[in-house]
């Protein structure tokens, strides 16, 4: 039996500006000492049905780029977002990300990766809650950037679906966080691959580090929306990303449904 939880925060990225599958009780505009989060919070329930009965799992959804996708990755107020979710009572948070695939097994459109490591290539972002000289500096442990027990619960849910549906997932991988908003050059991707990066995205950091500073349980669910630069014959197009999201979106909903069924 897995641990039961009260409220789960969900941060939706590109393609997940709002969530189907949640019953919204309230859309709550909030402010934090770090400023406004990217979107109002959807205080909601994820309904898990089992035959004729159902269980409603409390979730708080936040749209990382805003409901209308107007905030680019380097301008997201990551501190406000996580602080708002924590204040709303979330002790665990799952971040959902659209990423480029680098590892040969992680390039198929719609492939889902639950990463276990991060390399941070971002710069110029406020990456800590300890950002002024009024407090002693805090150095949080980041050996495992995602909370292993939470990632494992997602993996178990995903593996169950793998058996049922046949769609394969990657239960580990290295998320390379880049600044964007432009995509990478082919040489940059070759370098990230040499460094050990398996997938590449623009919003994984400082989100994970800030979650750790707030002592939140935090894990990532990534959907591959394109082979990274230089790894396919053509250019990376909007159409390619959209069609991958169509596949990936359903998988993410299925995985989260199985996850909530087990852990709430
Ligand atoms: N690179 C960086 N971020 C991304 C990509 C990519 O190829 N695809 C989706 N987000």
mmCIF file of N, CA, C and O in Angstrom, residues 69-134:
data_model
loop_
_atom_site.group_PDB
_atom_site.id
_atom_site.type_symbol
_atom_site.label_atom_id
_atom_site.label_comp_id
_atom_site.label_asym_id
_atom_site.label_seq_id
_atom_site.Cartn_x
_atom_site.Cartn_y
_atom_site.Cartn_z
ATOM 1 N N UNK A 69 -0.671 30.824 -22.382
ATOM 2 C CA UNK A 69 0.709 30.563 -22.820
ATOM 3 C C UNK A 69 1.436 31.848 -23.237
ATOM 4 O O UNK A 69 1.986 31.967 -24.323
ATOM 5 N N UNK A 70 1.450 32.826 -22.341
ATOM 6 C CA UNK A 70 2.082 34.082 -22.726
ATOM 7 C C UNK A 70 3.425 34.295 -22.027
ATOM 8 O O UNK A 70 4.127 35.260 -22.319
ATOM 9 N N UNK A 71 3.823 33.424 -21.092
ATOM 10 C CA UNK A 71 5.063 33.659 -20.337
ATOM 11 C C UNK A 71 6.161 32.720 -20.847
ATOM 12 O O UNK A 71 6.055 31.498 -20.715
ATOM 13 N N UNK A 72 7.225 33.270 -21.447
ATOM 14 C CA UNK A 72 8.300 32.405 -21.946
ATOM 15 C C UNK A 72 9.097 31.794 -20.788
ATOM 16 O O UNK A 72 9.071 32.324 -19.671
ATOM 17 N N UNK A 73 9.804 30.701 -21.044
ATOM 18 C CA UNK A 73 10.479 29.955 -19.970
ATOM 19 C C UNK A 73 11.388 30.811 -19.085
ATOM 20 O O UNK A 73 11.426 30.619 -17.880
ATOM 21 N N UNK A 74 12.100 31.769 -19.690
ATOM 22 C CA UNK A 74 13.052 32.555 -18.892
ATOM 23 C C UNK A 74 12.363 33.634 -18.073
ATOM 24 O O UNK A 74 13.005 34.316 -17.279
ATOM 25 N N UNK A 75 11.051 33.854 -18.299
ATOM 26 C CA UNK A 75 10.338 34.880 -17.539
ATOM 27 C C UNK A 75 9.341 34.297 -16.545
ATOM 28 O O UNK A 75 8.608 35.028 -15.886
ATOM 29 N N UNK A 76 9.308 32.986 -16.449
ATOM 30 C CA UNK A 76 8.384 32.353 -15.495
ATOM 31 C C UNK A 76 8.825 32.724 -14.080
ATOM 32 O O UNK A 76 10.017 32.700 -13.765
ATOM 33 N N UNK A 77 7.875 33.069 -13.234
ATOM 34 C CA UNK A 77 8.199 33.362 -11.837
ATOM 35 C C UNK A 77 8.143 32.035 -11.055
ATOM 36 O O UNK A 77 7.150 31.705 -10.406
ATOM 37 N N UNK A 78 9.228 31.276 -11.168
ATOM 38 C CA UNK A 78 9.265 29.939 -10.570
ATOM 39 C C UNK A 78 9.081 30.002 -9.052
ATOM 40 O O UNK A 78 8.460 29.131 -8.452
ATOM 41 N N UNK A 79 9.640 31.024 -8.444
ATOM 42 C CA UNK A 79 9.527 31.122 -6.979
ATOM 43 C C UNK A 79 8.066 31.330 -6.570
ATOM 44 O O UNK A 79 7.581 30.701 -5.635
ATOM 45 N N UNK A 80 7.398 32.250 -7.263
ATOM 46 C CA UNK A 80 5.992 32.503 -6.922
ATOM 47 C C UNK A 80 5.155 31.242 -7.150
ATOM 48 O O UNK A 80 4.279 30.907 -6.343
ATOM 49 N N UNK A 81 5.432 30.525 -8.236
ATOM 50 C CA UNK A 81 4.629 29.337 -8.558
ATOM 51 C C UNK A 81 4.698 28.289 -7.448
ATOM 52 O O UNK A 81 3.682 27.782 -6.977
ATOM 53 N N UNK A 82 5.921 27.966 -7.037
ATOM 54 C CA UNK A 82 6.055 26.914 -6.026
ATOM 55 C C UNK A 82 5.572 27.380 -4.669
ATOM 56 O O UNK A 82 4.959 26.628 -3.918
ATOM 57 N N UNK A 83 5.854 28.644 -4.375
ATOM 58 C CA UNK A 83 5.400 29.184 -3.104
ATOM 59 C C UNK A 83 3.866 29.172 -3.037
ATOM 60 O O UNK A 83 3.268 28.826 -2.002
ATOM 61 N N UNK A 84 3.205 29.514 -4.143
ATOM 62 C CA UNK A 84 1.733 29.520 -4.175
ATOM 63 C C UNK A 84 1.179 28.114 -3.951
ATOM 64 O O UNK A 84 0.207 27.930 -3.216
ATOM 65 N N UNK A 85 1.807 27.124 -4.570
ATOM 66 C CA UNK A 85 1.319 25.744 -4.396
ATOM 67 C C UNK A 85 1.516 25.277 -2.961
ATOM 68 O O UNK A 85 0.659 24.624 -2.372
ATOM 69 N N UNK A 86 2.660 25.643 -2.397
ATOM 70 C CA UNK A 86 2.901 25.251 -1.007
ATOM 71 C C UNK A 86 1.872 25.919 -0.081
ATOM 72 O O UNK A 86 1.295 25.275 0.790
ATOM 73 N N UNK A 87 1.642 27.206 -0.295
ATOM 74 C CA UNK A 87 0.661 27.918 0.541
ATOM 75 C C UNK A 87 -0.741 27.339 0.375
ATOM 76 O O UNK A 87 -1.563 27.415 1.287
ATOM 77 N N UNK A 88 -1.021 26.781 -0.792
ATOM 78 C CA UNK A 88 -2.352 26.186 -1.023
ATOM 79 C C UNK A 88 -2.467 24.804 -0.383
ATOM 80 O O UNK A 88 -3.499 24.144 -0.497
ATOM 81 N N UNK A 89 -1.404 24.356 0.256
ATOM 82 C CA UNK A 89 -1.483 23.098 1.010
ATOM 83 C C UNK A 89 -0.909 21.888 0.305
ATOM 84 O O UNK A 89 -1.116 20.753 0.742
ATOM 85 N N UNK A 90 -0.173 22.118 -0.789
ATOM 86 C CA UNK A 90 0.414 20.971 -1.501
ATOM 87 C C UNK A 90 1.738 20.593 -0.854
ATOM 88 O O UNK A 90 2.609 21.442 -0.693
ATOM 89 N N UNK A 91 1.872 19.325 -0.516
ATOM 90 C CA UNK A 91 3.159 18.865 0.011
ATOM 91 C C UNK A 91 3.922 18.101 -1.067
ATOM 92 O O UNK A 91 5.110 17.885 -0.974
ATOM 93 N N UNK A 92 3.223 17.696 -2.099
ATOM 94 C CA UNK A 92 3.921 17.062 -3.224
ATOM 95 C C UNK A 92 3.469 17.738 -4.521
ATOM 96 O O UNK A 92 2.314 18.146 -4.655
ATOM 97 N N UNK A 93 4.402 17.848 -5.442
ATOM 98 C CA UNK A 93 4.140 18.557 -6.703
ATOM 99 C C UNK A 93 4.712 17.735 -7.860
ATOM 100 O O UNK A 93 5.836 17.225 -7.767
ATOM 101 N N UNK A 94 3.924 17.623 -8.914
ATOM 102 C CA UNK A 94 4.415 16.973 -10.140
ATOM 103 C C UNK A 94 4.468 18.033 -11.236
ATOM 104 O O UNK A 94 3.463 18.695 -11.526
ATOM 105 N N UNK A 95 5.636 18.207 -11.820
ATOM 106 C CA UNK A 95 5.798 19.127 -12.942
ATOM 107 C C UNK A 95 5.656 18.356 -14.252
ATOM 108 O O UNK A 95 6.204 17.272 -14.401
ATOM 109 N N UNK A 96 4.893 18.934 -15.169
ATOM 110 C CA UNK A 96 4.688 18.304 -16.483
ATOM 111 C C UNK A 96 5.428 19.158 -17.518
ATOM 112 O O UNK A 96 5.267 20.391 -17.529
ATOM 113 N N UNK A 97 6.218 18.514 -18.373
ATOM 114 C CA UNK A 97 7.107 19.251 -19.276
ATOM 115 C C UNK A 97 7.048 18.679 -20.689
ATOM 116 O O UNK A 97 7.058 17.457 -20.865
ATOM 117 N N UNK A 98 7.072 19.558 -21.681
ATOM 118 C CA UNK A 98 7.325 19.134 -23.065
ATOM 119 C C UNK A 98 8.834 19.258 -23.275
ATOM 120 O O UNK A 98 9.435 20.266 -22.897
ATOM 121 N N UNK A 99 9.446 18.239 -23.845
ATOM 122 C CA UNK A 99 10.913 18.247 -23.993
ATOM 123 C C UNK A 99 11.329 17.752 -25.377
ATOM 124 O O UNK A 99 10.550 17.120 -26.086
ATOM 125 N N UNK A 100 12.584 18.024 -25.711
ATOM 126 C CA UNK A 100 13.194 17.427 -26.896
ATOM 127 C C UNK A 100 13.901 16.144 -26.470
ATOM 128 O O UNK A 100 14.417 16.049 -25.357
ATOM 129 N N UNK A 101 13.928 15.149 -27.361
ATOM 130 C CA UNK A 101 14.555 13.871 -27.037
ATOM 131 C C UNK A 101 15.966 13.794 -27.595
ATOM 132 O O UNK A 101 16.198 14.105 -28.770
ATOM 133 N N UNK A 102 16.914 13.378 -26.763
ATOM 134 C CA UNK A 102 18.311 13.233 -27.199
ATOM 135 C C UNK A 102 18.700 11.748 -27.242
ATOM 136 O O UNK A 102 19.182 11.259 -28.262
ATOM 137 N N UNK A 103 18.508 11.055 -26.148
ATOM 138 C CA UNK A 103 18.833 9.621 -26.091
ATOM 139 C C UNK A 103 18.054 8.899 -27.195
ATOM 140 O O UNK A 103 16.877 9.218 -27.428
ATOM 141 N N UNK A 104 18.694 7.932 -27.831
ATOM 142 C CA UNK A 104 18.012 7.301 -28.986
ATOM 143 C C UNK A 104 16.696 6.634 -28.600
ATOM 144 O O UNK A 104 15.794 6.493 -29.416
ATOM 145 N N UNK A 105 16.572 6.238 -27.341
ATOM 146 C CA UNK A 105 15.311 5.596 -26.929
ATOM 147 C C UNK A 105 14.271 6.628 -26.487
ATOM 148 O O UNK A 105 13.188 6.278 -26.048
ATOM 149 N N UNK A 106 14.644 7.888 -26.540
ATOM 150 C CA UNK A 106 13.739 8.921 -26.017
ATOM 151 C C UNK A 106 13.424 9.984 -27.068
ATOM 152 O O UNK A 106 13.259 11.147 -26.745
ATOM 153 N N UNK A 107 13.366 9.564 -28.325
ATOM 154 C CA UNK A 107 13.128 10.553 -29.378
ATOM 155 C C UNK A 107 11.742 10.449 -30.007
ATOM 156 O O UNK A 107 11.323 11.348 -30.742
ATOM 157 N N UNK A 108 11.047 9.349 -29.737
ATOM 158 C CA UNK A 108 9.748 9.156 -30.410
ATOM 159 C C UNK A 108 8.735 10.168 -29.911
ATOM 160 O O UNK A 108 8.659 10.442 -28.709
ATOM 161 N N UNK A 109 7.933 10.724 -30.821
ATOM 162 C CA UNK A 109 6.922 11.704 -30.415
ATOM 163 C C UNK A 109 5.956 11.100 -29.404
ATOM 164 O O UNK A 109 5.450 9.998 -29.610
ATOM 165 N N UNK A 110 5.753 11.812 -28.315
ATOM 166 C CA UNK A 110 4.815 11.337 -27.295
ATOM 167 C C UNK A 110 5.435 10.415 -26.261
ATOM 168 O O UNK A 110 4.773 10.006 -25.312
ATOM 169 N N UNK A 111 6.717 10.071 -26.435
ATOM 170 C CA UNK A 111 7.383 9.210 -25.453
ATOM 171 C C UNK A 111 7.417 9.916 -24.092
ATOM 172 O O UNK A 111 7.680 11.113 -24.017
ATOM 173 N N UNK A 112 7.160 9.168 -23.033
ATOM 174 C CA UNK A 112 7.136 9.760 -21.692
ATOM 175 C C UNK A 112 8.394 9.361 -20.925
ATOM 176 O O UNK A 112 8.784 8.190 -20.927
ATOM 177 N N UNK A 113 9.011 10.346 -20.301
ATOM 178 C CA UNK A 113 10.223 10.113 -19.504
ATOM 179 C C UNK A 113 9.973 10.641 -18.092
ATOM 180 O O UNK A 113 9.474 11.759 -17.915
ATOM 181 N N UNK A 114 10.322 9.827 -17.101
ATOM 182 C CA UNK A 114 10.289 10.281 -15.704
ATOM 183 C C UNK A 114 11.752 10.414 -15.286
ATOM 184 O O UNK A 114 12.404 9.414 -14.956
ATOM 185 N N UNK A 115 12.297 11.617 -15.386
ATOM 186 C CA UNK A 115 13.748 11.762 -15.191
ATOM 187 C C UNK A 115 14.143 11.589 -13.724
ATOM 188 O O UNK A 115 13.326 11.800 -12.828
ATOM 189 N N UNK A 116 15.396 11.188 -13.523
ATOM 190 C CA UNK A 116 15.896 11.077 -12.148
ATOM 191 C C UNK A 116 17.080 12.009 -11.895
ATOM 192 O O UNK A 116 17.559 12.097 -10.764
ATOM 193 N N UNK A 117 17.551 12.673 -12.940
ATOM 194 C CA UNK A 117 18.685 13.587 -12.760
ATOM 195 C C UNK A 117 18.506 14.834 -13.627
ATOM 196 O O UNK A 117 17.707 14.836 -14.570
ATOM 197 N N UNK A 118 19.298 15.854 -13.280
ATOM 198 C CA UNK A 118 19.222 17.143 -13.981
ATOM 199 C C UNK A 118 20.638 17.659 -14.222
ATOM 200 O O UNK A 118 21.503 17.507 -13.358
ATOM 201 N N UNK A 119 20.830 18.282 -15.378
ATOM 202 C CA UNK A 119 21.995 19.165 -15.555
ATOM 203 C C UNK A 119 21.436 20.548 -15.888
ATOM 204 O O UNK A 119 20.563 20.675 -16.763
ATOM 205 N N UNK A 120 21.938 21.547 -15.201
ATOM 206 C CA UNK A 120 21.394 22.896 -15.333
ATOM 207 C C UNK A 120 22.293 23.758 -16.225
ATOM 208 O O UNK A 120 23.418 24.065 -15.861
ATOM 209 N N UNK A 121 21.783 24.133 -17.388
ATOM 210 C CA UNK A 121 22.518 25.044 -18.283
ATOM 211 C C UNK A 121 21.867 26.430 -18.301
ATOM 212 O O UNK A 121 22.202 27.239 -19.156
ATOM 213 N N UNK A 122 20.914 26.665 -17.424
ATOM 214 C CA UNK A 122 20.235 27.965 -17.467
ATOM 215 C C UNK A 122 21.108 29.048 -16.833
ATOM 216 O O UNK A 122 22.036 28.751 -16.076
ATOM 217 N N UNK A 123 20.790 30.276 -17.146
ATOM 218 C CA UNK A 123 21.510 31.395 -16.518
ATOM 219 C C UNK A 123 20.562 32.581 -16.433
ATOM 220 O O UNK A 123 19.557 32.642 -17.155
ATOM 221 N N UNK A 124 20.875 33.482 -15.525
ATOM 222 C CA UNK A 124 20.100 34.717 -15.429
ATOM 223 C C UNK A 124 18.718 34.547 -14.834
ATOM 224 O O UNK A 124 17.876 35.432 -14.943
ATOM 225 N N UNK A 125 18.448 33.425 -14.207
ATOM 226 C CA UNK A 125 17.145 33.220 -13.558
ATOM 227 C C UNK A 125 17.345 33.292 -12.049
ATOM 228 O O UNK A 125 18.408 32.917 -11.553
ATOM 229 N N UNK A 126 16.346 33.759 -11.353
ATOM 230 C CA UNK A 126 16.466 33.757 -9.893
ATOM 231 C C UNK A 126 16.259 32.314 -9.450
ATOM 232 O O UNK A 126 15.164 31.757 -9.586
ATOM 233 N N UNK A 127 17.328 31.714 -8.955
ATOM 234 C CA UNK A 127 17.332 30.265 -8.792
ATOM 235 C C UNK A 127 17.257 29.815 -7.343
ATOM 236 O O UNK A 127 17.440 28.637 -7.047
ATOM 237 N N UNK A 128 16.985 30.767 -6.431
ATOM 238 C CA UNK A 128 16.959 30.387 -5.020
ATOM 239 C C UNK A 128 16.009 31.312 -4.255
ATOM 240 O O UNK A 128 15.808 32.468 -4.638
ATOM 241 N N UNK A 129 15.456 30.788 -3.166
ATOM 242 C CA UNK A 129 14.691 31.642 -2.260
ATOM 243 C C UNK A 129 15.637 32.441 -1.368
ATOM 244 O O UNK A 129 15.243 33.404 -0.750
ATOM 245 N N UNK A 130 16.900 32.005 -1.318
ATOM 246 C CA UNK A 130 17.896 32.727 -0.510
ATOM 247 C C UNK A 130 18.654 33.670 -1.430
ATOM 248 O O UNK A 130 19.766 33.386 -1.851
ATOM 249 N N UNK A 131 17.999 34.780 -1.735
ATOM 250 C CA UNK A 131 18.536 35.638 -2.786
ATOM 251 C C UNK A 131 18.912 37.029 -2.278
ATOM 252 O O UNK A 131 19.245 37.909 -3.051
ATOM 253 N N UNK A 132 18.835 37.253 -0.989
ATOM 254 C CA UNK A 132 19.301 38.549 -0.493
ATOM 255 C C UNK A 132 20.186 38.313 0.733
ATOM 256 O O UNK A 132 20.395 37.175 1.146
ATOM 257 N N UNK A 133 20.732 39.402 1.274
ATOM 258 C CA UNK A 133 21.720 39.217 2.339
ATOM 259 C C UNK A 133 21.106 39.326 3.733
ATOM 260 O O UNK A 133 21.797 39.536 4.710
ATOM 261 N N UNK A 134 19.779 39.139 3.787
ATOM 262 C CA UNK A 134 19.154 39.244 5.109
ATOM 263 C C UNK A 134 19.124 37.891 5.828
ATOM 264 O O UNK A 134 18.833 37.816 7.004
#
